[in-house]
């Protein structure tokens, strides 16, 4: 891939917001365009999981381009479930690399809180294999199966796992854009109600609204897209090789590292997909940031805290920043850009030169890894 | 863009089919893989407009890859409304051009007949600007406004416009994959019931199921992708510069011709988006295949018939082949490939070396033009 740079980024506050999906996308986009110092782009790529059902908006790409006042800019939408924001970013990079565009606006978002929770759960369950859905599986139920298998394989107890949301809420409390900006304790986690045994409320991301955006260009800028990789796996959990790791992450990481010409040791800050917080440990291991079963040690020792050797989810992650599904993959990339530029305010980690964003689509059936560097 | 070739194509029969969306996609995909003589690809790009609402299928890309037995092949979905098939084709070309993949399977489809027609109409209406939708606009109603303006501007009568579906049904009768394989007369058209004045039933495409597929490669093959262009316009009809032409087509064509290094005179066969049949004339003019207001002359003189100077919609078009919305943009490309290879059977046109496919998303808010050549 030829060199592609992130010229500007933007992100709305995440949470239960009194704004339409189009308004959220536009707010993030305007920020990114302003940050990049450009007014026009050659292409708009929109990431969203299911605007048709969440908000009733169809053909979202031209609808958004019209709303933004750029009705004549070519626009298309990319969908990979809950990793759609990362997918849109990758497709925009490909379009620039192919010479279809010189500058592109990537924007991704979702508006979820307008519907009752059971309806949201029904929409999210479309990511589940139809047979498993027919037997009553829900996303939290499947995540609980994975968590149970992982915890048993590596002898993890609930107190250790509770440190993940505690860390991520601590980071979120330092992120003015986060859905939750309050710290929590291990006792809060262990005392919260069971969602799907062993997962408790404070181990599951909230339902959020929000949008993120980035402007990409072939012109030299400080932050460069060093590597992009995608990996896929069976949608059906019962067909997977393993329940304690995600092959889709491993493949995505292998490809992204190869393109970037680096290994996991080069990663200085990471945003990983913690919609169900125990997945943070699985992701670290699949990304090569820890050996199998050893990620918990880094967590307990504080190595993944803001001040640690390898800060993970400085933004607060999906747990505390929130998870407007289509937005999250791009919001992670935005956070890494801010970290690389030293603009992350109270949650800034120490002068990273290389960061990684990892996004899961469905229950890890369509994952993306994006590596960014500050040259 | 570096040279990209179409190594193989496939297409299901279109119509009211007793098969799931996944089965239709897989049938087309297996045909294309077999035609290309390959078993594995590096990437799968899926085009579909709204599988969530039409069939309840979410994260369609990994779901389809799993169904096809290629769960570990990276996959993503592209959506541009009724032109999603063409959008997926373009995104796959970009991925190959960017070096993300060497071979890609593009597959696009929709399963629409499982729902009652009013529900299908409701889903399709998501492509309409929300304000215009609120005032009661439907897709046929907006198409009728365009048709009325175009017919008045160029003094066209209903008998002349009726020649379009007559021609396309004649072609469809020669296409074993077409939804409708029966010829009709001008009297049939004029005697069919009004859908939205002046559009009659036989001037509006049917609701169909179906899927199409293509295998793309960077390796030299007889059919090459010479040019791809996208154009966008206001979703809201009331904000358009003109009601008698589609700016999104004009821009897409300009870009595709520039990439291909040819002009409209080089086009020897074309598939254009005739979901509402009078649009065939508007499209020909926007594509530069006829002067403004003059496309009707080519039609009346038989120049766009199978045996004519410039055959248009030899497949039968969306009117007679059918319009499973996400599939159509790719099915057009498949037809052009068959025509270039001389494999179009009873509807084969005379030895074309260059063909064009034109797809409309929404009411011409997100359009694609694809130019293919036989080297």
XYZ file of C-alpha atoms in Angstrom:
750
model
C 0.000 0.000 0.000
C 1.353 3.482 -0.812
C 1.676 5.883 2.114
C -1.659 7.177 3.437
C -1.939 9.738 6.205
C -4.573 10.773 8.716
C -4.942 14.510 8.171
C -7.665 15.138 10.735
C -10.018 13.439 13.158
C -13.218 14.170 15.053
C -15.549 12.470 17.482
C -18.810 13.378 19.173
C -19.514 12.754 22.798
C -20.879 9.209 23.186
C -23.949 8.482 25.279
C -27.701 8.888 25.262
C -27.799 11.907 22.990
C -30.585 14.180 21.829
C -29.431 14.327 18.191
C -30.203 12.442 14.979
C -27.770 9.996 13.389
C -27.171 12.449 10.538
C -26.452 15.290 12.963
C -23.990 13.142 14.915
C -22.182 12.051 11.739
C -22.024 15.666 10.574
C -20.651 16.910 13.901
C -17.801 14.398 13.798
C -17.177 15.060 10.099
C -17.023 18.832 10.511
C -14.500 18.423 13.328
C -12.329 16.138 11.214
C -12.464 18.440 8.183
C -11.605 21.441 10.363
C -8.808 19.508 12.047
C -7.417 18.535 8.628
C -7.755 22.082 7.332
C -9.599 20.963 4.219
C -13.062 21.832 2.970
C -13.457 19.405 0.089
C -12.712 15.711 -0.261
C -12.908 13.373 -3.259
C -14.791 10.609 -1.479
C -16.953 9.966 1.569
C -17.032 6.483 3.111
C -19.692 5.899 5.739
C -19.590 3.101 8.309
C -22.781 2.065 10.085
C -24.134 -1.279 11.157
C -27.872 -0.959 10.724
C -29.209 2.575 10.298
C -32.292 1.178 8.545
C -33.532 -0.520 11.679
C -32.024 1.731 14.354
C -33.267 5.006 12.863
C -35.108 4.268 9.608
C -32.397 5.893 7.447
C -31.670 4.145 4.131
C -28.931 4.722 1.507
C -27.067 6.402 4.342
C -24.021 7.407 2.288
C -25.727 9.822 -0.133
C -28.212 10.847 2.573
C -25.322 11.899 4.803
C -23.415 13.562 1.955
C -26.539 15.605 1.171
C -26.973 16.505 4.860
C -23.342 17.624 5.079
C -23.771 19.898 2.061
C -21.566 17.680 -0.097
C -24.282 16.038 -2.176
C -22.017 15.817 -5.219
C -19.134 14.034 -3.496
C -19.081 10.296 -4.287
C -20.097 8.305 -1.214
C -20.603 4.685 -0.288
C -21.253 2.714 2.889
C -19.315 -0.200 4.353
C -20.899 -2.622 6.819
C -19.140 -5.257 8.910
C -21.477 -5.260 11.901
C -19.983 -3.808 15.057
C -16.647 -3.225 13.306
C -18.152 -1.150 10.480
C -16.194 1.977 11.449
C -12.886 0.149 11.007
C -14.140 -1.394 7.758
C -15.030 2.014 6.365
C -11.552 3.276 7.288
C -9.932 0.355 5.456
C -12.107 0.800 2.352
C -11.213 4.487 2.213
C -7.512 3.618 2.445
C -7.973 1.154 -0.420
C -9.740 3.777 -2.541
C -6.882 6.235 -2.030
C -4.246 3.567 -2.608
C -6.021 2.591 -5.825
C -5.993 6.192 -7.018
C -9.806 6.520 -6.936
C -9.424 9.491 -4.579
C -6.673 11.683 -3.161
C -8.525 12.693 -0.012
C -11.371 10.876 1.697
C -13.647 11.579 4.618
C -14.450 8.484 6.667
C -17.338 8.849 9.056
C -19.017 6.216 11.178
C -21.802 6.255 13.703
C -24.901 4.756 15.132
C -27.962 6.090 16.946
C -29.281 3.311 19.193
C -31.022 4.837 22.181
C -34.168 5.821 20.313
C -35.439 2.240 20.608
C -36.414 0.160 23.621
C -33.649 -2.180 24.805
C -35.404 -5.415 23.742
C -35.689 -4.068 20.200
C -31.986 -3.098 20.239
C -31.135 -6.615 21.429
C -33.235 -8.076 18.618
C -31.382 -5.982 16.017
C -27.988 -6.890 17.494
C -28.937 -10.579 17.468
C -28.909 -10.509 13.652
C -25.122 -10.911 14.015
C -25.648 -14.387 15.495
C -25.625 -17.535 13.386
C -29.297 -18.238 12.524
C -29.255 -21.724 14.018
C -27.738 -20.551 17.285
C -30.217 -17.659 17.327
C -33.059 -20.122 16.875
C -31.878 -21.933 20.003
C -32.170 -18.700 21.973
C -28.606 -17.396 21.871
C -28.094 -13.689 22.516
C -24.860 -11.711 22.139
C -24.259 -11.563 25.928
C -25.053 -15.287 26.236
C -22.463 -16.210 23.618
C -19.954 -13.817 25.172
C -20.605 -15.507 28.519
C -19.788 -18.899 27.010
C -16.478 -17.529 25.732
C -15.717 -15.827 29.057
C -16.464 -19.011 30.992
C -14.214 -21.111 28.744
C -11.405 -18.550 28.889
C -11.586 -18.069 32.654
C -11.607 -21.803 33.248
C -8.695 -22.487 30.869
C -6.513 -19.930 32.615
C -7.839 -20.204 36.181
C -9.054 -16.609 36.348
C -11.377 -15.486 39.083
C -14.049 -12.812 38.996
C -11.985 -10.350 41.047
C -9.178 -10.341 38.487
C -11.596 -9.918 35.564
C -13.310 -7.061 37.410
C -10.084 -5.063 37.176
C -10.732 -4.526 33.467
C -13.877 -2.379 33.787
C -12.334 -0.660 36.818
C -9.335 0.363 34.679
C -11.464 1.354 31.712
C -13.871 3.421 33.805
C -10.869 5.155 35.369
C -9.740 6.074 31.852
C -13.250 7.053 30.796
C -13.447 9.416 33.777
C -10.586 11.307 32.103
C -12.291 11.377 28.678
C -14.807 14.204 28.252
C -16.357 12.331 25.296
C -17.024 9.108 27.227
C -20.517 7.781 27.886
C -19.521 7.045 31.506
C -17.167 9.449 33.229
C -17.261 7.968 36.713
C -14.788 5.599 38.333
C -16.011 2.283 39.707
C -14.551 -0.262 42.129
C -14.102 -4.009 42.021
C -16.947 -4.220 44.530
C -19.205 -2.216 42.196
C -18.482 -4.718 39.432
C -18.974 -7.798 41.576
C -22.113 -6.336 43.097
C -23.759 -5.423 39.790
C -26.506 -7.673 38.480
C -25.804 -10.722 36.361
C -26.479 -10.242 32.661
C -25.361 -13.675 31.445
C -23.466 -15.753 33.974
C -20.593 -14.971 34.631
C -20.901 -11.548 32.933
C -22.244 -8.769 35.146
C -23.684 -5.403 34.165
C -20.389 -3.574 34.655
C -18.643 -6.036 32.346
C -20.936 -5.272 29.411
C -20.800 -2.118 27.271
C -23.756 0.269 27.287
C -26.110 1.099 24.410
C -24.902 4.441 23.068
C -25.267 7.073 20.369
C -22.268 8.696 18.745
C -20.085 9.188 15.680
C -16.418 9.483 14.754
C -14.636 10.757 11.651
C -11.241 10.940 9.981
C -9.838 12.634 6.895
C -7.354 10.549 4.926
C -4.935 11.854 2.347
C -2.051 10.731 0.175
C -0.206 13.925 1.162
C 2.411 13.709 3.873
C 1.129 14.415 7.402
C 2.485 13.461 10.849
C 0.271 10.395 11.417
C 0.554 7.572 8.881
C -1.534 4.441 8.355
C 1.169 1.811 8.705
C -0.863 -1.375 8.499
C -4.382 -2.665 8.022
C -5.513 -6.256 8.348
C -8.800 -8.059 8.310
C -9.605 -11.519 9.608
C -12.788 -13.548 9.485
C -14.141 -16.615 11.199
C -17.264 -18.761 11.351
C -20.257 -16.770 12.504
C -21.413 -19.918 14.328
C -19.598 -20.221 17.640
C -19.984 -24.004 17.546
C -17.846 -24.182 14.407
C -14.884 -22.326 15.912
C -11.497 -23.970 16.450
C -11.212 -22.368 19.884
C -13.432 -20.608 22.406
C -10.513 -19.001 24.253
C -9.080 -16.988 21.369
C -10.436 -15.303 18.248
C -8.917 -16.494 15.005
C -10.348 -13.442 13.211
C -8.197 -11.212 15.419
C -5.091 -13.348 14.971
C -5.400 -13.219 11.168
C -6.166 -9.506 11.122
C -3.162 -8.828 13.348
C -0.845 -11.018 11.269
C -1.771 -9.076 8.125
C -1.571 -5.650 9.764
C 1.828 -6.338 11.348
C 3.151 -7.680 8.035
C 2.013 -4.555 6.181
C 3.486 -2.300 8.865
C 6.716 -4.286 9.017
C 6.607 -4.464 12.803
C 5.700 -6.983 15.477
C 3.611 -6.721 18.643
C 6.584 -5.417 20.638
C 6.427 -2.174 18.686
C 2.933 -1.363 19.994
C 3.012 1.428 22.587
C -0.699 2.072 23.018
C -3.742 0.020 22.017
C -7.489 0.387 21.773
C -9.109 -3.047 21.791
C -12.709 -4.191 21.547
C -14.000 -4.658 25.113
C -17.765 -4.723 24.475
C -17.641 -7.594 26.950
C -14.707 -6.629 29.166
C -13.050 -10.074 29.562
C -12.479 -9.928 25.788
C -9.800 -7.299 26.476
C -7.507 -10.060 27.750
C -8.328 -12.414 24.878
C -7.671 -9.613 22.411
C -4.292 -8.757 23.941
C -3.249 -12.369 23.553
C -4.574 -12.691 19.992
C -2.760 -9.464 19.099
C 0.494 -10.884 20.466
C 0.604 -8.262 23.233
C 0.671 -11.045 25.836
C 1.172 -14.800 25.806
C -1.895 -17.031 26.002
C -3.320 -16.861 29.506
C -0.824 -14.195 30.593
C -2.671 -10.976 29.759
C -4.178 -10.985 33.223
C -0.701 -10.548 34.731
C -0.134 -7.330 32.795
C -3.551 -6.140 33.965
C -2.982 -6.957 37.620
C 0.506 -5.410 37.567
C -0.944 -2.200 36.142
C 1.006 -2.483 32.891
C -2.128 -1.744 30.850
C -3.102 1.292 32.954
C -2.611 4.806 31.576
C 0.780 5.036 33.305
C 1.795 1.470 32.467
C 4.182 -0.047 29.975
C 1.403 -0.692 27.437
C -1.738 1.350 28.061
C -4.837 -0.455 26.746
C -8.072 1.423 26.090
C -6.932 4.835 27.313
C -10.212 6.238 25.943
C -12.185 4.109 28.384
C -12.838 1.492 25.721
C -16.244 0.385 24.562
C -17.149 -0.218 28.211
C -16.740 3.362 29.434
C -16.555 5.487 26.269
C -19.643 3.651 25.034
C -20.446 1.560 21.985
C -22.548 3.133 19.234
C -21.840 0.002 17.245
C -20.901 1.365 13.805
C -18.864 4.192 15.345
C -16.596 2.254 17.687
C -14.035 0.923 15.191
C -13.362 4.438 13.952
C -13.518 6.045 17.406
C -10.670 3.736 18.445
C -8.591 4.964 15.508
C -9.398 8.578 16.413
C -8.197 7.941 19.983
C -4.926 6.465 18.715
C -4.407 9.518 16.498
C -4.950 11.833 19.464
C -2.526 9.763 21.552
C 0.126 9.852 18.814
C -0.309 13.615 18.493
C -0.124 14.130 22.277
C -3.622 15.631 22.319
C -5.384 13.186 24.626
C -5.533 15.553 27.597
C -5.974 13.957 30.999
C -5.713 10.443 29.577
C -2.561 11.066 27.463
C -0.071 8.221 27.586
C 3.673 8.800 27.377
C 4.779 9.917 23.893
C 3.744 6.892 21.830
C 5.098 6.610 18.277
C 3.049 3.574 17.268
C -0.475 2.593 18.254
C -2.936 -0.126 17.359
C -6.726 -0.249 17.103
C -8.602 -3.553 17.142
C -12.278 -3.897 16.305
C -14.588 -6.908 16.480
C -17.555 -7.407 14.150
C -20.300 -9.705 15.394
C -18.953 -12.150 17.943
C -15.495 -11.911 16.342
C -16.479 -13.071 12.878
C -15.201 -10.002 10.992
C -12.369 -8.191 12.778
C -9.987 -5.413 11.806
C -6.589 -4.308 13.081
C -5.255 -0.866 12.182
C -1.721 0.278 13.001
C -0.838 3.970 13.039
C 2.555 5.603 13.462
C 3.870 9.057 14.063
C 6.781 9.427 11.656
C -5.738 2.016 -11.459
C -3.542 -0.969 -12.348
C -5.060 -3.536 -14.716
C -7.806 -5.639 -13.136
C -9.531 -8.485 -14.954
C -12.824 -10.326 -14.648
C -11.816 -13.974 -14.402
C -15.289 -15.449 -14.000
C -18.949 -14.571 -13.573
C -22.168 -16.164 -12.393
C -25.811 -15.281 -11.984
C -28.885 -17.046 -10.655
C -32.212 -16.973 -12.346
C -34.121 -13.873 -11.198
C -37.750 -14.049 -10.094
C -39.917 -15.268 -7.263
C -37.569 -17.984 -6.051
C -37.866 -20.670 -3.420
C -34.360 -20.185 -2.011
C -32.786 -18.192 0.820
C -30.637 -15.124 0.227
C -27.543 -17.073 1.327
C -28.344 -19.925 -1.059
C -28.812 -17.496 -3.966
C -25.536 -15.730 -3.217
C -23.756 -19.074 -2.967
C -25.193 -20.324 -6.263
C -23.937 -17.251 -8.115
C -20.590 -17.383 -6.312
C -19.972 -21.059 -7.095
C -20.702 -20.387 -10.764
C -18.259 -17.478 -10.844
C -15.515 -19.428 -9.060
C -16.010 -22.376 -11.407
C -16.026 -20.063 -14.419
C -12.783 -18.470 -13.211
C -11.207 -21.839 -12.509
C -10.200 -20.842 -8.994
C -11.150 -22.311 -5.644
C -9.728 -19.738 -3.257
C -9.806 -15.951 -3.227
C -8.145 -13.414 -0.914
C -11.251 -11.335 -0.322
C -15.035 -11.501 -0.543
C -17.020 -8.299 -1.093
C -20.775 -8.585 -0.673
C -23.296 -6.118 -2.085
C -26.811 -5.994 -0.672
C -29.182 -3.158 0.029
C -31.039 -4.243 3.124
C -30.760 -7.915 4.053
C -31.602 -7.063 7.687
C -35.128 -5.996 6.795
C -35.754 -8.126 3.713
C -34.646 -11.420 5.272
C -33.421 -10.772 8.830
C -29.779 -11.537 7.957
C -27.178 -9.343 9.684
C -23.400 -9.025 9.203
C -24.068 -10.541 5.805
C -20.425 -10.645 4.676
C -19.079 -13.110 7.272
C -22.436 -14.920 7.343
C -22.153 -15.535 3.607
C -18.455 -16.447 3.781
C -19.311 -19.034 6.458
C -22.190 -20.369 4.355
C -19.910 -20.686 1.324
C -17.373 -22.685 3.333
C -14.861 -19.825 3.251
C -15.278 -18.601 6.826
C -11.623 -17.570 7.040
C -11.588 -15.404 3.932
C -11.769 -11.674 4.784
C -15.159 -10.287 3.816
C -16.988 -6.983 3.987
C -20.241 -5.545 2.670
C -20.827 -2.452 0.557
C -24.193 -0.694 0.445
C -25.301 2.029 -1.942
C -29.007 1.212 -2.048
C -30.208 -0.199 -5.360
C -26.708 0.149 -6.864
C -25.005 -1.905 -4.123
C -23.879 -4.607 -6.575
C -21.934 -2.069 -8.620
C -20.550 -0.503 -5.434
C -19.279 -3.861 -4.222
C -17.609 -4.426 -7.608
C -15.856 -1.046 -7.374
C -14.699 -1.628 -3.775
C -13.254 -4.999 -4.767
C -11.367 -3.375 -7.647
C -9.993 -0.781 -5.212
C -8.870 -3.502 -2.783
C -7.000 -5.312 -5.560
C -5.532 -2.094 -6.927
C -4.370 -1.188 -3.408
C -2.657 -4.546 -3.060
C -4.955 -5.713 -0.234
C -5.881 -8.755 -2.332
C -4.808 -10.434 -5.568
C -8.121 -12.127 -6.262
C -11.543 -11.172 -4.982
C -15.013 -12.658 -5.173
C -17.740 -10.059 -5.535
C -21.235 -11.290 -4.882
C -24.456 -9.311 -4.676
C -28.062 -10.229 -4.144
C -31.382 -9.599 -2.536
C -34.318 -11.745 -1.490
C -37.436 -9.570 -1.605
C -40.454 -11.742 -2.351
C -40.717 -13.177 1.156
C -42.485 -10.018 2.289
C -45.843 -8.537 1.326
C -45.590 -5.780 -1.289
C -46.550 -2.911 1.071
C -43.702 -3.903 3.392
C -41.286 -4.056 0.440
C -42.445 -0.592 -0.603
C -41.891 0.674 2.947
C -38.318 -0.687 2.957
C -37.590 0.787 -0.470
C -38.952 4.158 0.658
C -36.001 4.502 3.047
C -34.074 5.666 -0.030
C -36.282 8.774 -0.214
C -35.346 12.053 1.441
C -37.066 12.017 4.868
C -38.950 15.259 4.256
C -40.275 14.108 0.892
C -41.169 10.758 2.462
C -43.094 12.575 5.180
C -45.177 14.256 2.475
C -46.137 10.853 1.121
C -43.621 10.370 -1.674
C -42.980 6.819 -2.871
C -40.297 5.663 -5.300
C -42.810 5.254 -8.182
C -44.342 8.648 -7.381
C -40.960 10.392 -7.604
C -40.110 8.460 -10.766
C -43.432 9.599 -12.210
C -42.533 13.231 -11.517
C -39.246 12.753 -13.380
C -40.953 10.928 -16.249
C -43.591 13.642 -16.578
C -40.971 16.414 -16.657
C -38.802 14.531 -19.152
C -41.693 13.632 -21.464
C -42.985 17.202 -21.445
C -39.559 18.730 -22.084
C -39.008 16.552 -25.132
C -42.602 16.152 -26.348
C -42.670 12.380 -25.894
C -45.922 10.503 -25.977
C -46.891 7.354 -24.138
C -46.671 5.205 -27.288
C -43.005 6.070 -27.797
C -42.140 5.439 -24.155
C -43.977 2.101 -24.317
C -41.410 0.892 -26.844
C -38.841 0.610 -24.052
C -40.513 -2.200 -22.074
C -41.532 -3.837 -25.353
C -37.853 -3.953 -26.393
C -36.653 -5.075 -22.978
C -39.266 -7.821 -22.692
C -38.269 -9.010 -26.151
C -34.689 -9.297 -24.886
C -35.794 -10.898 -21.635
C -37.678 -13.534 -23.628
C -34.266 -14.570 -24.957
C -32.644 -14.661 -21.489
C -33.227 -17.915 -19.592
C -32.323 -16.126 -16.319
C -34.898 -13.349 -16.697
C -37.814 -12.885 -14.311
C -40.139 -12.329 -17.289
C -39.518 -14.331 -20.450
C -42.562 -13.269 -22.421
C -42.822 -10.599 -25.094
C -45.328 -7.792 -24.683
C -46.855 -5.259 -27.064
C -47.331 -1.522 -26.941
C -51.024 -2.192 -26.350
C -50.164 -4.378 -23.348
C -48.149 -1.518 -21.882
C -50.768 1.148 -22.533
C -53.517 -1.123 -21.260
C -51.780 -2.019 -17.997
C -52.913 -0.297 -14.835
C -51.545 3.036 -13.701
C -49.012 2.797 -10.893
C -48.158 6.494 -10.613
C -49.396 8.670 -13.450
C -47.990 8.463 -16.146
C -46.128 5.254 -15.203
C -48.031 2.043 -15.873
C -47.413 -1.436 -14.505
C -45.391 -2.541 -17.522
C -43.103 0.470 -17.136
C -42.073 -0.481 -13.597
C -39.666 -3.293 -12.674
C -40.940 -6.257 -10.676
C -39.999 -7.274 -7.132
C -37.503 -10.120 -7.549
C -35.087 -12.460 -5.817
C -31.660 -13.219 -7.245
C -27.905 -12.897 -7.026
C -24.900 -12.284 -9.262
C -21.166 -12.804 -8.793
C -17.792 -12.072 -10.349
C -14.214 -13.094 -9.647
C -11.662 -10.321 -10.082
C -7.932 -10.790 -10.429
C -4.777 -8.843 -11.116
C -3.709 -11.636 -13.509
C -4.227 -11.137 -17.208
C -7.560 -12.473 -18.548
C -9.588 -11.596 -21.668
C -12.041 -9.173 -20.022
C -10.560 -6.115 -18.335
C -12.100 -3.474 -16.069
C -11.294 -0.365 -18.084
C -13.064 2.291 -16.070
C -15.126 2.835 -12.941
C -16.844 6.036 -11.914
C -19.192 7.078 -9.178
C -21.433 10.111 -9.035
C -23.711 11.404 -6.307
C -26.512 13.923 -6.039
C -28.988 15.292 -3.521
C -31.255 12.581 -2.179
C -34.034 15.173 -2.118
C -35.530 15.524 -5.583
C -36.524 19.119 -4.848
C -32.867 20.087 -4.466
C -31.822 18.771 -7.874
C -30.540 21.046 -10.623
C -32.638 19.218 -13.187
C -35.520 16.769 -13.275
C -34.818 15.650 -16.845
C -31.313 14.320 -16.319
C -29.375 12.710 -13.483
C -26.242 14.537 -12.456
C -25.062 11.444 -10.540
C -24.957 9.521 -13.836
C -23.218 12.323 -15.691
C -20.462 12.531 -13.064
C -20.069 8.756 -12.823
C -19.804 8.530 -16.623
C -17.294 11.366 -16.843
C -15.034 9.624 -14.333
C -15.413 6.164 -15.878
C -14.722 7.404 -19.426
C -11.674 9.339 -18.180
C -10.276 6.261 -16.461
C -10.933 4.113 -19.524
C -9.526 6.731 -21.876
C -12.525 6.483 -24.195
C -15.666 8.445 -24.925
C -19.299 7.416 -25.371
C -18.738 6.593 -29.055
C -16.627 3.608 -28.024
C -19.569 1.913 -26.281
C -20.893 -1.050 -28.276
C -23.334 -2.530 -25.774
C -24.855 -1.093 -22.602
C -26.859 -2.247 -19.622
C -28.608 0.730 -18.040
C -30.860 1.089 -15.014
C -34.464 0.878 -16.236
C -36.261 0.188 -12.929
C -38.706 2.752 -14.314
C -38.421 2.218 -18.057
C -38.465 5.877 -19.221
C -35.211 6.255 -17.276
C -33.539 4.235 -20.037
C -33.728 7.272 -22.312
C -32.556 9.677 -19.604
C -29.651 7.363 -18.834
C -28.589 7.104 -22.473
C -28.447 10.877 -22.656
C -26.601 11.271 -19.352
C -24.102 8.634 -20.508
C -23.490 10.568 -23.718
C -24.966 7.770 -25.837
C -27.533 10.201 -27.255
C -28.034 13.960 -27.223
C -30.512 15.439 -24.750
C -34.025 14.609 -25.919
C -32.754 12.448 -28.803
C -32.528 9.012 -27.187
C -36.100 8.320 -28.226
C -35.055 8.519 -31.880
C -32.522 5.723 -31.417
C -35.231 3.697 -29.701
C -37.864 4.242 -32.359
C -35.383 3.515 -35.147
C -34.456 0.223 -33.475
C -30.866 1.257 -32.883
C -31.024 0.056 -29.256
C -32.561 -3.314 -30.159
C -30.438 -6.465 -30.047
C -29.676 -6.136 -33.768
C -29.191 -2.373 -33.624
C -26.177 -0.106 -33.726
C -26.046 0.173 -29.916
C -27.975 -2.562 -28.108
C -29.243 -1.358 -24.721
C -30.283 -3.807 -22.019
C -29.787 -7.009 -24.017
C -30.409 -8.940 -20.793
C -33.937 -7.569 -20.612
C -32.882 -4.886 -18.141
C -34.307 -4.442 -14.699
C -37.765 -4.436 -16.266
C -37.680 -7.941 -17.723
C -34.675 -9.636 -16.074
C -36.007 -8.405 -12.733
C -34.623 -6.227 -9.961
C -33.440 -7.926 -6.771
C -32.175 -4.536 -5.708
C -28.686 -5.283 -4.397
C -27.999 -7.752 -7.229
C -28.836 -5.613 -10.241
C -25.682 -3.505 -10.478
C -23.545 -6.635 -10.570
C -25.929 -8.595 -12.811
C -25.508 -5.836 -15.410
C -21.734 -6.278 -15.274
C -22.123 -10.053 -15.604
C -24.264 -9.539 -18.721
C -21.639 -7.260 -20.262
C -18.961 -9.881 -19.572
C -21.064 -12.552 -21.286
C -21.643 -10.233 -24.247
C -17.914 -9.455 -24.550
C -17.104 -13.164 -24.419
C -19.777 -14.009 -26.997
C -21.606 -16.232 -24.512
C -24.974 -14.490 -24.372
C -26.820 -17.130 -26.401
C -30.055 -16.032 -28.053
C -29.549 -12.410 -26.975
C -25.889 -12.122 -28.112
C -25.098 -8.826 -29.793
C -22.565 -8.559 -32.598
C -18.973 -9.026 -31.325
C -18.679 -6.102 -28.921
C -15.192 -5.177 -27.662
C -16.324 -2.561 -25.137
C -19.422 -2.477 -22.972
C -20.829 -0.288 -20.235
C -22.960 -0.977 -17.157
C -24.858 1.819 -15.414
C -26.512 1.433 -12.030
C -28.708 3.841 -10.064
C -28.829 3.916 -6.271
C -31.938 5.423 -4.710
C -33.614 7.812 -7.097
C -30.234 8.507 -8.766
C -28.440 9.781 -5.690
C -25.545 7.274 -5.787
C -24.804 5.957 -9.273
C -22.015 3.885 -10.760
C -20.698 3.422 -14.296
C -18.445 0.467 -15.090
C -16.672 0.033 -18.449
C -15.355 -3.355 -19.520
C -13.273 -4.236 -22.551
C -12.179 -7.354 -24.300
C -8.512 -6.844 -25.073
